[in-house]
PDB file of C-alpha atoms in Angstrom:
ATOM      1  CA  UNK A 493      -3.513  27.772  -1.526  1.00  0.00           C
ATOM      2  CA  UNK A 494      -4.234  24.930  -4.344  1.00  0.00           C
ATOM      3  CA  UNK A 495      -6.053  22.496  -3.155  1.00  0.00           C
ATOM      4  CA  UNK A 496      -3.496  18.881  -3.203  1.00  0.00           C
ATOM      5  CA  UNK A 497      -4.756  15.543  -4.144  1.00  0.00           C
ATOM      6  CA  UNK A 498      -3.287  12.219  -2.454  1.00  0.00           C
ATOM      7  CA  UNK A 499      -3.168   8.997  -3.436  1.00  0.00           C
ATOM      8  CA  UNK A 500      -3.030   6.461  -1.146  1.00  0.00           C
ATOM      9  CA  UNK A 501      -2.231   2.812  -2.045  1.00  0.00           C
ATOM     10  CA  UNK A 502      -2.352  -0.187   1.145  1.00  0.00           C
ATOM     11  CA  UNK A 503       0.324  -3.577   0.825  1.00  0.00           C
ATOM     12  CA  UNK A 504      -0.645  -6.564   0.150  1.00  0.00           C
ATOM     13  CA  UNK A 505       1.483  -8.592  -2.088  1.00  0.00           C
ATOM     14  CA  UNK A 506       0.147  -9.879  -5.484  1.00  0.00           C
ATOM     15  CA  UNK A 507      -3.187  -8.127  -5.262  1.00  0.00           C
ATOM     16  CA  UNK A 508      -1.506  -4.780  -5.696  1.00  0.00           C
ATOM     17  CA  UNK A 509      -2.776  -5.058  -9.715  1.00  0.00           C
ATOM     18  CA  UNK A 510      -5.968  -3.979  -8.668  1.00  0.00           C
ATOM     19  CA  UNK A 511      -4.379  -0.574  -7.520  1.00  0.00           C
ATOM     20  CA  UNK A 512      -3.315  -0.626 -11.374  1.00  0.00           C
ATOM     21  CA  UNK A 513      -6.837  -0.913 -12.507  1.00  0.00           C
ATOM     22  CA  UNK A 514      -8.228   1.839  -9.894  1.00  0.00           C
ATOM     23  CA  UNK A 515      -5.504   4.215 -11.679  1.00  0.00           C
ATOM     24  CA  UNK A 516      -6.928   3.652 -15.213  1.00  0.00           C
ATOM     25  CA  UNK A 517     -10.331   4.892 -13.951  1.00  0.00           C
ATOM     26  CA  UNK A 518      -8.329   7.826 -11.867  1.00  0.00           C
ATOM     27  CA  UNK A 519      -7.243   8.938 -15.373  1.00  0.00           C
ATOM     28  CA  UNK A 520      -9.914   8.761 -17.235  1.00  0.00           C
ATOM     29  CA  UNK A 521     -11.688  11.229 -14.983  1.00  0.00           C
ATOM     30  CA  UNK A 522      -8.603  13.266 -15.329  1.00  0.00           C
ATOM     31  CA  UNK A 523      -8.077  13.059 -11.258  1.00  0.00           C
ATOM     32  CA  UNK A 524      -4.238  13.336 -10.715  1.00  0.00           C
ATOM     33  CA  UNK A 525      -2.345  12.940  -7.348  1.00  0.00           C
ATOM     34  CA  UNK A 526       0.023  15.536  -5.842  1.00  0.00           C
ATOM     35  CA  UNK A 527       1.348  13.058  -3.254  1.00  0.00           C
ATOM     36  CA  UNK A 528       1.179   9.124  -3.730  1.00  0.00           C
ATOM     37  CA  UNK A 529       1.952   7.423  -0.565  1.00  0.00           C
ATOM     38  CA  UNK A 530       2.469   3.697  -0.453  1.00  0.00           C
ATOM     39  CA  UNK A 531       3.436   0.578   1.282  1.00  0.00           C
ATOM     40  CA  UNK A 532       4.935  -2.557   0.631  1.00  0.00           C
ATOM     41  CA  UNK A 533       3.302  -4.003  -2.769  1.00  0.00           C
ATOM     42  CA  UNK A 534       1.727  -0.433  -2.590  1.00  0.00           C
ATOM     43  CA  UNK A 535       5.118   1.398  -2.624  1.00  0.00           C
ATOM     44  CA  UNK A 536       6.564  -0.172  -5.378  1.00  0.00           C
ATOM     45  CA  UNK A 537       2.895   1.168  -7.574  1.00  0.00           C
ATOM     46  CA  UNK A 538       3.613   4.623  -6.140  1.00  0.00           C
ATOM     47  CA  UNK A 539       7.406   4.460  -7.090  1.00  0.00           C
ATOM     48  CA  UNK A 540       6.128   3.182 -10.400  1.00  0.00           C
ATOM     49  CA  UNK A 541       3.338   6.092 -10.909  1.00  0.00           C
ATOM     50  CA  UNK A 542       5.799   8.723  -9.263  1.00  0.00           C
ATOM     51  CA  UNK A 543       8.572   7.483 -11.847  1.00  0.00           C
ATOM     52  CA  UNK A 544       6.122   8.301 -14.826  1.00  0.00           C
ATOM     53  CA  UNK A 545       4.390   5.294 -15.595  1.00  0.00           C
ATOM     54  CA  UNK A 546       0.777   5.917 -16.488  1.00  0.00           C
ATOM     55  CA  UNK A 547      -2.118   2.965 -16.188  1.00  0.00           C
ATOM     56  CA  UNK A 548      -1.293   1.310 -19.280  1.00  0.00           C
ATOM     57  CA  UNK A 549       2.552   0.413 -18.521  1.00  0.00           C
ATOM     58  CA  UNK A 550       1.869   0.157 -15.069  1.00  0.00           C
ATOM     59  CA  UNK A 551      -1.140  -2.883 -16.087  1.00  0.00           C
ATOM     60  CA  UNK A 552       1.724  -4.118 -18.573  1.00  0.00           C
ATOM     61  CA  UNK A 553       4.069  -4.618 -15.877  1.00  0.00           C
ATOM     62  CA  UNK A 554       1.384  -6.590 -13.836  1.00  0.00           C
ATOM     63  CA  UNK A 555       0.948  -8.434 -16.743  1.00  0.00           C
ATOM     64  CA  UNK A 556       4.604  -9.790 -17.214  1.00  0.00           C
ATOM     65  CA  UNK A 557       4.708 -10.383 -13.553  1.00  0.00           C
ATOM     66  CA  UNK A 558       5.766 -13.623 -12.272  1.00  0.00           C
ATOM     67  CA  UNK A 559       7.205 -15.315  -9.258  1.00  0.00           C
ATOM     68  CA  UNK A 560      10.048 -16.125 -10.783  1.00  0.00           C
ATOM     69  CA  UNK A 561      10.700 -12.213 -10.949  1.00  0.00           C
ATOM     70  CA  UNK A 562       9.465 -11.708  -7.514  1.00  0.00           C
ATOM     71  CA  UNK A 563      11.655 -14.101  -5.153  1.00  0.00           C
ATOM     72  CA  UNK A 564      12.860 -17.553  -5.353  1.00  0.00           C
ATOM     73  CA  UNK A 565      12.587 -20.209  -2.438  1.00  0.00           C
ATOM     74  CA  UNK A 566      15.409 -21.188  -1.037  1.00  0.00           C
ATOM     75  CA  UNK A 567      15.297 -24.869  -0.082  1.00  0.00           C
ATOM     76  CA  UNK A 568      18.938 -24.409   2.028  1.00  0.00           C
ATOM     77  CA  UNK A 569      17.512 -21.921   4.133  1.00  0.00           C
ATOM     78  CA  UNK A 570      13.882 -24.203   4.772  1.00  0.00           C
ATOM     79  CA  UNK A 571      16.522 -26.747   5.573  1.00  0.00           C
ATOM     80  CA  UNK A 572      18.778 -24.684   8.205  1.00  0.00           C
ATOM     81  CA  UNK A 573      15.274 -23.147   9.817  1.00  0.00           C
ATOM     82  CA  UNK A 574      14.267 -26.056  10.258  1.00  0.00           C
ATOM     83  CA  UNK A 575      16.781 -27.821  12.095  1.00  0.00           C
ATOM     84  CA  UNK A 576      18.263 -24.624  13.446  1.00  0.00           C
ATOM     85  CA  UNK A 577      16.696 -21.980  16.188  1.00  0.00           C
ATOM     86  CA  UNK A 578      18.143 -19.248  14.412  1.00  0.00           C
ATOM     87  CA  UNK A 579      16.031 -17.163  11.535  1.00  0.00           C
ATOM     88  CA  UNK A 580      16.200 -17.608   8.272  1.00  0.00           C
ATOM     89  CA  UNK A 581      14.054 -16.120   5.319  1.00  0.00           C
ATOM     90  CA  UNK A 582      12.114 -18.470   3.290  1.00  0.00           C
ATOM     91  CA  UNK A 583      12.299 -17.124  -0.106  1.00  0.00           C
ATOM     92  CA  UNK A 584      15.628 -14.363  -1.523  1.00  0.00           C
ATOM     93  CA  UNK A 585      14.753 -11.402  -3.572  1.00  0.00           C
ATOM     94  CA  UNK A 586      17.569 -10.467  -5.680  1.00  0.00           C
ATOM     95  CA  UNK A 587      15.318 -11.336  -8.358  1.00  0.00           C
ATOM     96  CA  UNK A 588      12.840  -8.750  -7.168  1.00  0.00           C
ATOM     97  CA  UNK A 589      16.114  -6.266  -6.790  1.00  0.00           C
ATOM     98  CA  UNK A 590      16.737  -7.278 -11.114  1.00  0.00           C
ATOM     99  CA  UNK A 591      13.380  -6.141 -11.951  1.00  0.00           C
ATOM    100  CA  UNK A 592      12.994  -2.453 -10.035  1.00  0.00           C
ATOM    101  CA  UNK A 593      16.530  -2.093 -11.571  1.00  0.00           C
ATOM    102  CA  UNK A 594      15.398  -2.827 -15.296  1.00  0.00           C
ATOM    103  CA  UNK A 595      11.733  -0.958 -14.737  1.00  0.00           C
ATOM    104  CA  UNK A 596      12.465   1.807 -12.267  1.00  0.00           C
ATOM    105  CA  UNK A 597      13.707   5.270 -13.227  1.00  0.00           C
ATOM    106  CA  UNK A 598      14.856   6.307  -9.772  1.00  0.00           C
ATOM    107  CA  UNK A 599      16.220   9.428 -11.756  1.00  0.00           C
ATOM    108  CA  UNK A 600      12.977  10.209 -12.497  1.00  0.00           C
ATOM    109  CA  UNK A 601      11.071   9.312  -9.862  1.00  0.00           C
ATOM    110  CA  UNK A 602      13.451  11.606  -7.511  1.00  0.00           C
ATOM    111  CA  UNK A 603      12.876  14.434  -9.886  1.00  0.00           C
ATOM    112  CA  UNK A 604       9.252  13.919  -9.861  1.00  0.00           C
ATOM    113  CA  UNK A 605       6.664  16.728  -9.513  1.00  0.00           C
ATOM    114  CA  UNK A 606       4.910  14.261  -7.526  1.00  0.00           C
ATOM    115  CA  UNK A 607       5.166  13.713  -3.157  1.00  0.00           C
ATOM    116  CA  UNK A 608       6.042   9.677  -3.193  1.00  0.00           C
ATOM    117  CA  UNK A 609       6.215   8.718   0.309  1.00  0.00           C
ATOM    118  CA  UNK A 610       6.575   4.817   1.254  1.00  0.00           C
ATOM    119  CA  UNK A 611       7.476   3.399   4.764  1.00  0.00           C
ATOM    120  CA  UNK A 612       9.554   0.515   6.471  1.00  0.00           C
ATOM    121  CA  UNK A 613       9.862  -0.328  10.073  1.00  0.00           C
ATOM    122  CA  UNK A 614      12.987  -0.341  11.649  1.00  0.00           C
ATOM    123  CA  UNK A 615      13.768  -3.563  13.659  1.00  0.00           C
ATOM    124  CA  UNK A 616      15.963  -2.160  16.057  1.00  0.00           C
ATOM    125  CA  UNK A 617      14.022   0.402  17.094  1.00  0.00           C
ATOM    126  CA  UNK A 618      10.517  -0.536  16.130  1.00  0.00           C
ATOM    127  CA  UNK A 619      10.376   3.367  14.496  1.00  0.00           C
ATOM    128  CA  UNK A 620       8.041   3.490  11.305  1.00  0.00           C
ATOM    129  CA  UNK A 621       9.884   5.214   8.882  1.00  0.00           C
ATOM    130  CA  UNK A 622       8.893   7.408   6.084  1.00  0.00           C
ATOM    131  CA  UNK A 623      11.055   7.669   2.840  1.00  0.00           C
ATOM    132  CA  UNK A 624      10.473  10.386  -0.286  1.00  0.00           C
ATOM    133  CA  UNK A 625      11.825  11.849  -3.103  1.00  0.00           C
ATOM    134  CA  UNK A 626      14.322  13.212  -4.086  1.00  0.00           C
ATOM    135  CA  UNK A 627      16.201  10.852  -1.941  1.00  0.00           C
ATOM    136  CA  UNK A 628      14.413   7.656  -2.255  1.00  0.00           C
ATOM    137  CA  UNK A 629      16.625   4.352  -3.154  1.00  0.00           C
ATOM    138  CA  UNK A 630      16.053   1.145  -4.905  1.00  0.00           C
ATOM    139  CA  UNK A 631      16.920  -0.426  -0.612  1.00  0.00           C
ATOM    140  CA  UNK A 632      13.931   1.392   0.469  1.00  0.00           C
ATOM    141  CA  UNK A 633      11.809  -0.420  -1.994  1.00  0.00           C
ATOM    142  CA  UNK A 634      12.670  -3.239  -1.047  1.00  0.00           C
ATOM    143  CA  UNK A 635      12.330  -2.181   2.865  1.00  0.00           C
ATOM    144  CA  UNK A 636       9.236  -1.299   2.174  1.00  0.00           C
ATOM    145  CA  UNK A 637       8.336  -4.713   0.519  1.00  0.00           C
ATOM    146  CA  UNK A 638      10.057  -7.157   2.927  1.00  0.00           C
ATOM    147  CA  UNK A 639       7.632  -9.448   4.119  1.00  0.00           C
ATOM    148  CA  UNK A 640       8.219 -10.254   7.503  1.00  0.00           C
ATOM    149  CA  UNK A 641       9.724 -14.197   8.014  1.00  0.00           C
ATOM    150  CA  UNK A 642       9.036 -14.608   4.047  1.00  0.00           C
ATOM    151  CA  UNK A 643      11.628 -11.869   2.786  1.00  0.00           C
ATOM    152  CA  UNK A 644      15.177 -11.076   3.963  1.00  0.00           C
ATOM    153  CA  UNK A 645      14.768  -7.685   6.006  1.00  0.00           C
ATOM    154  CA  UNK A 646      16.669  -4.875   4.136  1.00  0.00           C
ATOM    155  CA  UNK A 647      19.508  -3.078   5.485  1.00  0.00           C
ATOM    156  CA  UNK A 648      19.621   0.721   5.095  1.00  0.00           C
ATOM    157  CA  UNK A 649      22.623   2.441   6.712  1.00  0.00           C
ATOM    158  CA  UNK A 650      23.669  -0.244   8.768  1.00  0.00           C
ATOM    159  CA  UNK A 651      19.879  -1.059  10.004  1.00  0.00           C
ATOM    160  CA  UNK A 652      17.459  -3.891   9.337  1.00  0.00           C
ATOM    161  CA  UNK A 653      14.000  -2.618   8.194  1.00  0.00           C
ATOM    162  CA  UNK A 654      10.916  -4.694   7.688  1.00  0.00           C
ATOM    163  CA  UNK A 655       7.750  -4.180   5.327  1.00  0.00           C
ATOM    164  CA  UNK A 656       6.156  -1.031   6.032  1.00  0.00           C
ATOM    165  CA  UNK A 657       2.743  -3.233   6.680  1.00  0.00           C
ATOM    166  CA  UNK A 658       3.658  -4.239   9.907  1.00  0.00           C
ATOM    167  CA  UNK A 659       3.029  -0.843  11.365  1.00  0.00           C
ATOM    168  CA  UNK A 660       1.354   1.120   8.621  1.00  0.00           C
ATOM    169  CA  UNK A 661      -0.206  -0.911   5.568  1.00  0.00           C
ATOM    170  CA  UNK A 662      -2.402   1.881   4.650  1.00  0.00           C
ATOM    171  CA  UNK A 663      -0.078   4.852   4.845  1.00  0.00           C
ATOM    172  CA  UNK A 664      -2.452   8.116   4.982  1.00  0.00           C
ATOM    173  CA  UNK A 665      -0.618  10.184   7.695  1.00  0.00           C
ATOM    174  CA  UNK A 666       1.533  11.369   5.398  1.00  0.00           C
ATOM    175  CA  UNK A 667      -1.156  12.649   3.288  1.00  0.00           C
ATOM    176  CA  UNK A 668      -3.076  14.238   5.739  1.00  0.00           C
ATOM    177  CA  UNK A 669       0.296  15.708   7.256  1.00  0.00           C
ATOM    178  CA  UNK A 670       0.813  17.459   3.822  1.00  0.00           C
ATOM    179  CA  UNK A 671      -2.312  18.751   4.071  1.00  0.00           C
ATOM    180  CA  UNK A 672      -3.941  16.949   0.995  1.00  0.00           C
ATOM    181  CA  UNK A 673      -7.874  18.057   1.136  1.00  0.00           C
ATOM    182  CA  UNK A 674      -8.636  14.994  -1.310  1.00  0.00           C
ATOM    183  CA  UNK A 675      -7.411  11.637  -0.663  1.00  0.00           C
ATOM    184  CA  UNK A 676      -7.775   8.565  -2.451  1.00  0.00           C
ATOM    185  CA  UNK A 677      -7.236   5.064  -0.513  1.00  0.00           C
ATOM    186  CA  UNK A 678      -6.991   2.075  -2.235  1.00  0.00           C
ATOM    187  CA  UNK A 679      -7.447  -0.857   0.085  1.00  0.00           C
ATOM    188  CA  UNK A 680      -6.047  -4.385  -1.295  1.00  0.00           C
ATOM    189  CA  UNK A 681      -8.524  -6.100   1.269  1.00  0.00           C
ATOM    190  CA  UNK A 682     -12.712  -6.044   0.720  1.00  0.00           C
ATOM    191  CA  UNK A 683     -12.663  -6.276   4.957  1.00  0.00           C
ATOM    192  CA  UNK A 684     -13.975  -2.591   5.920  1.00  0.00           C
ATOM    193  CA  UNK A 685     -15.214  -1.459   2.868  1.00  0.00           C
ATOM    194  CA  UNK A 686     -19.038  -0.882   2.493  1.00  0.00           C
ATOM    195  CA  UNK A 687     -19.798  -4.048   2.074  1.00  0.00           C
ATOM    196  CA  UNK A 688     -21.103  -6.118   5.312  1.00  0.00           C
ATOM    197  CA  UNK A 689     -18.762  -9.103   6.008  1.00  0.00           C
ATOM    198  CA  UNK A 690     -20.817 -12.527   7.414  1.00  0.00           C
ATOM    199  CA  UNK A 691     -19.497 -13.968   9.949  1.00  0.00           C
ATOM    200  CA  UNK A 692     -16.366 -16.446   9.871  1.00  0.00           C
ATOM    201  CA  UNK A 693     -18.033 -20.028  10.014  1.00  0.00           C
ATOM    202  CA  UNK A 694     -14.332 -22.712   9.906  1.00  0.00           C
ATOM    203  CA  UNK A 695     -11.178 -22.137  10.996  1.00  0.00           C
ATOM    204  CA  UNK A 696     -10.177 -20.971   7.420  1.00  0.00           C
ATOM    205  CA  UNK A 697     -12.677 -18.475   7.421  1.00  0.00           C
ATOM    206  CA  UNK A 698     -11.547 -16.950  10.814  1.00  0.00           C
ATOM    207  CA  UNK A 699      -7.447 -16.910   9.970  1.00  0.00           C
ATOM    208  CA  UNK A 700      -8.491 -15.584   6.706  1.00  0.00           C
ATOM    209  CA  UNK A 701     -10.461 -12.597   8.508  1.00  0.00           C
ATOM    210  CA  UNK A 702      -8.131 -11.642  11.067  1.00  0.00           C
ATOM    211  CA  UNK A 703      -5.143 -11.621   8.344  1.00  0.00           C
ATOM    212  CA  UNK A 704      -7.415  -9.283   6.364  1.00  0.00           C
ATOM    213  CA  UNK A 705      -8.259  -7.026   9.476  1.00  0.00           C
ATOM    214  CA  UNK A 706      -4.019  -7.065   9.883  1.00  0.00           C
ATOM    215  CA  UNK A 707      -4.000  -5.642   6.440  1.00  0.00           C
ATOM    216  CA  UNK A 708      -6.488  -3.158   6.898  1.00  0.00           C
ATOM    217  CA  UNK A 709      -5.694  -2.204  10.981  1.00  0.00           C
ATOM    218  CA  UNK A 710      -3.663   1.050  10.546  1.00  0.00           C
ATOM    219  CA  UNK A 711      -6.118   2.772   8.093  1.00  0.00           C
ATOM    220  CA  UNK A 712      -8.621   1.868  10.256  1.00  0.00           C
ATOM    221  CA  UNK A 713      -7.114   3.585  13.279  1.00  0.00           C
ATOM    222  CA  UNK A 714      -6.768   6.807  11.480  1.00  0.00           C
ATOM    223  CA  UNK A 715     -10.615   6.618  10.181  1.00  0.00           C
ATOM    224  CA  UNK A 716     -11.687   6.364  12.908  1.00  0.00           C
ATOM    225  CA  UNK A 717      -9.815   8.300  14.640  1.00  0.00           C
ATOM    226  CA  UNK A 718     -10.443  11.474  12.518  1.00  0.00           C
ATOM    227  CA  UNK A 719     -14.623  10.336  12.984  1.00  0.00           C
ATOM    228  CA  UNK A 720     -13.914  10.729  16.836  1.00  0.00           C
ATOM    229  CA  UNK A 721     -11.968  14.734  16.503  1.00  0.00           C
ATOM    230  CA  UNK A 722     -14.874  15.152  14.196  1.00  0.00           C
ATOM    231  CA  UNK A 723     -17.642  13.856  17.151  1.00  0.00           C
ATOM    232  CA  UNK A 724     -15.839  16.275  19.416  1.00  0.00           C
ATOM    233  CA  UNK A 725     -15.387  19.484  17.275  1.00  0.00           C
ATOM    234  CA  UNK A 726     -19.283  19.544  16.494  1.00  0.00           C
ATOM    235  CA  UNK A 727     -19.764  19.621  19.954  1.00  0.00           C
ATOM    236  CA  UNK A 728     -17.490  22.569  20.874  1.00  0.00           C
ATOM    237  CA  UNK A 729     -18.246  26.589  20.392  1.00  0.00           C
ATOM    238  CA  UNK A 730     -16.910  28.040  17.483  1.00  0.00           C
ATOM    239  CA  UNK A 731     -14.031  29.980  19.403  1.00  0.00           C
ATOM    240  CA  UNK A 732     -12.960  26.320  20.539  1.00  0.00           C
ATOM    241  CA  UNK A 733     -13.321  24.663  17.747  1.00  0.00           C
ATOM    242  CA  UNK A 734     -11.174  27.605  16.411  1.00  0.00           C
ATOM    243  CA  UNK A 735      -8.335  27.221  18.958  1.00  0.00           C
ATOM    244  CA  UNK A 736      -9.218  23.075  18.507  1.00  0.00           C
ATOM    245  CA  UNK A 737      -8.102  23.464  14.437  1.00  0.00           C
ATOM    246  CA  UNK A 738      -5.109  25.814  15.311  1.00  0.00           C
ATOM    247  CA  UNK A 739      -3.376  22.836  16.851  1.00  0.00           C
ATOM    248  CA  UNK A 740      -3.949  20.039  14.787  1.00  0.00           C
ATOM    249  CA  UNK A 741      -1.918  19.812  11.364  1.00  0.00           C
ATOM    250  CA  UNK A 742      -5.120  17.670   9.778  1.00  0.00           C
ATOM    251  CA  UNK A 743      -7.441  19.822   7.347  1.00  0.00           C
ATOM    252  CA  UNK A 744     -10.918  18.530   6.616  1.00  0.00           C
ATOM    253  CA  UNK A 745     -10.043  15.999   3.963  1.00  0.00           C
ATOM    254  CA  UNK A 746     -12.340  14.224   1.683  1.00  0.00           C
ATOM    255  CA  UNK A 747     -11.386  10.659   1.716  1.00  0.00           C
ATOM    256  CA  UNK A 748     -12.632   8.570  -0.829  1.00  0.00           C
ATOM    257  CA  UNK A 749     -11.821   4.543   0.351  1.00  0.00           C
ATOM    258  CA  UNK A 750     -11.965   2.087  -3.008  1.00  0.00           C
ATOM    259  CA  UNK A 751     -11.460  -1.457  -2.147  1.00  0.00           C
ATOM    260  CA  UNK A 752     -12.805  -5.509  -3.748  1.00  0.00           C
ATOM    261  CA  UNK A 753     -16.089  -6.164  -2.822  1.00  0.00           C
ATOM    262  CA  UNK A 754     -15.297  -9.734  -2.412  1.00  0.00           C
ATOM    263  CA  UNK A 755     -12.880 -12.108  -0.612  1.00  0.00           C
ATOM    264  CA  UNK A 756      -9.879 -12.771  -2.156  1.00  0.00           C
ATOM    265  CA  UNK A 757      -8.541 -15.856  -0.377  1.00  0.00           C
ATOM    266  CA  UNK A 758      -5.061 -15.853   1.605  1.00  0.00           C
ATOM    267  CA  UNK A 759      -3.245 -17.454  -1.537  1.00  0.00           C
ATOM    268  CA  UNK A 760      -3.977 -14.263  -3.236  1.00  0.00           C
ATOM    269  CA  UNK A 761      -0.894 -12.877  -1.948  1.00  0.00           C
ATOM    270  CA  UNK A 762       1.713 -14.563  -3.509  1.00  0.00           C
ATOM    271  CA  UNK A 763      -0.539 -15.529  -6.335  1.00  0.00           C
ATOM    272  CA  UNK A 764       1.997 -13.307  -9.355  1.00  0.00           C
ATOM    273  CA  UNK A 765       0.219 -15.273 -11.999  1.00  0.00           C
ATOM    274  CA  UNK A 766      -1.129 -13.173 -15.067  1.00  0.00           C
ATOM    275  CA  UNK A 767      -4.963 -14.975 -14.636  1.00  0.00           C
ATOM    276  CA  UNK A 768      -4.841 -13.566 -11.170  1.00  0.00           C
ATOM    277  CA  UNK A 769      -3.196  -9.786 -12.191  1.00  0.00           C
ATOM    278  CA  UNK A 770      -6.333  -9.859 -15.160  1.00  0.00           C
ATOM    279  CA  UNK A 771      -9.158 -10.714 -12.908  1.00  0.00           C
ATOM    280  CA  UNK A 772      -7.908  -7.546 -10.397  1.00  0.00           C
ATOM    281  CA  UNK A 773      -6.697  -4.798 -13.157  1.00  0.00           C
ATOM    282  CA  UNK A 774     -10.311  -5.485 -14.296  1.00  0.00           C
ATOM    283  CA  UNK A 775     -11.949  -5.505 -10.463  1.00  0.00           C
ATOM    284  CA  UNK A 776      -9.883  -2.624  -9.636  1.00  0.00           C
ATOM    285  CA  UNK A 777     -11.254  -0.605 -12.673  1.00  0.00           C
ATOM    286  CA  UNK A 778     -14.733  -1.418 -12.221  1.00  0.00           C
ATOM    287  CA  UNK A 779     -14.178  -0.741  -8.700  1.00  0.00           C
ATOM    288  CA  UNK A 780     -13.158   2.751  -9.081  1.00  0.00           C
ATOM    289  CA  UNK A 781     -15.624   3.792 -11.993  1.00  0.00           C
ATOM    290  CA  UNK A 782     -18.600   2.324  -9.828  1.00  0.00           C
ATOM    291  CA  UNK A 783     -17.565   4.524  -6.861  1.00  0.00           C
ATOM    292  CA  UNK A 784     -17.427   7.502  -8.539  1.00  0.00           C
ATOM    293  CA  UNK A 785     -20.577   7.041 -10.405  1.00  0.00           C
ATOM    294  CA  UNK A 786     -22.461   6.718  -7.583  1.00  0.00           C
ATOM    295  CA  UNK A 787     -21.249   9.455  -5.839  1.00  0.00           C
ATOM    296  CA  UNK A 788     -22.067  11.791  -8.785  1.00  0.00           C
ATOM    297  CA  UNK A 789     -25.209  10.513  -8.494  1.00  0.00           C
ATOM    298  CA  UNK A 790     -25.431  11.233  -4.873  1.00  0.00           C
ATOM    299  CA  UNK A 791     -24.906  15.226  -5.600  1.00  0.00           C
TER     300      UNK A 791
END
């Protein structure tokens, strides 16, 4: 059986042009996913790569990025939540619906070669939800990318769904549940990467951690979680730990985890300016190539 790559790519609003930059490097080294899977922010790159955008048009779409294509506040609704109990989004997205439309080849992207997997959570029955090709929809984009209390929820067959990130923001069942034996994850958040975080001095410091540790929970969960069957498998005999891997759908992946090194401040989010997009195709690059160097090295 060929061996399947997976690319993984985490939410996390206007920092998803680092996952642009990380791409570049992917290609340069010829490494080409199988299976993208992708949430929120993260699900609109792997709709983007799955439709057949390469680096360079994905980084060119970063680049003519603005909020003004993303959402646009709507001062009635601030106005109604305000005086109102009832919920009301802050911003509406039909401008974010107007550019998938004009960039998006759904036809392609449903004919794709490629596994693209993204996720939304159903409101009404707090059920994560996976959505591929071929049957995947411009409304499970934007699922996938509603932003909880920022964003309208999207409606898909008569249901509300929520951002994917709520549940899942690093999406890497899937991949491991098609059996991918090399998996890339690109994290949008330098929390739980190698580097060693200080500890949270103000206020700021603290809401800014614990948002980044939201962003990063899920992935987290299944790291660790795969560490722990790991921990117990070593210590089994060989018949068990035959029996053991005849249950479990997981194969022994390699996971490779590229993420910032520094702290990107909460702003960073909804930050769709091109200084911002420049700074993290260029991180995200530098990112990648530096991983991969050094683990050549380490062989």
């Amino acid at each position: 059986m060929a061996k399947k790559k997976a690319l993984v790519l985490s939410g996390g609003g206007a920092r998803g042009a680092y996952q642009a930059g990380v791409l570049r490097y992917l290609e340069e080294i010829h490494w080409k996913p199988d299976i993208i899977c992708g949430t929120s922010v993260g699900a609109i790159n792997a709709c983007a790569i799955g439709s057949g955008m390469d680096s360079k048009q994905l980084s060119e779409l970063w680049l003519k990025l603005n909020q003004k294509h993303i959402m646009r506040y709507s001062i009635w609704n601030m106005i109604k939540g305000f005086f109102r109990k009832k919920y009301y989004p802050l911003v509406e997205t039909y401008p974010l619906k107007k550019f998938i439309h004009e960039h998006l080849d759904f036809t392609s992207l449903n004919q794709s070669q490629i596994k693209v997997i993204i996720t939304a959570v159903n409101i009404l029955t707090s059920e994560l939800r996976f959505f591929e090709n071929p049957s995947l929809r411009i409304e499970h984009l934007l699922a996938s990318s509603a932003i909880p209390m920022i964003f309208p929820w999207q409606e898909i067959d008569g249901e509300p769904y929520w951002d994917g990130g709520v549940m899942a923001n690093t999406p890497i069942l899937p991949a491991l549940t098609h059996e991918a034996s090399d998996i890339v994850v690109v994290l949008l958040s330098p929390v739980g990467s190698s580097t060693i975080m200080e500890t949270p001095v103000t206020k700021d410091e603290a809401l800014e951690r614990l948002f980044e540790l939201y962003l990063l929970g899920s992935y987290k969960s299944v790291e660790q979680g795969l560490e722990y069957r790991k921990s117990v498998m070593d210590g089994l005999t060989s018949i068990e730990n035959f029996f053991l891997s005849l249950r479990t759908q997981f194969t022994k992946a390699k996971i490779s985890v590229i993420a910032p090194k520094q702290m990107l401040g909460l702003g960073s989010i909804l930050n769709f300016k091109k200084e911002q997009a420049e700074k993290l195709l260029a991180q995200g690059y530098e990112d990648a190539r530096d991983f991969f160097q050094k683990k050549s090295q380490k062989k």
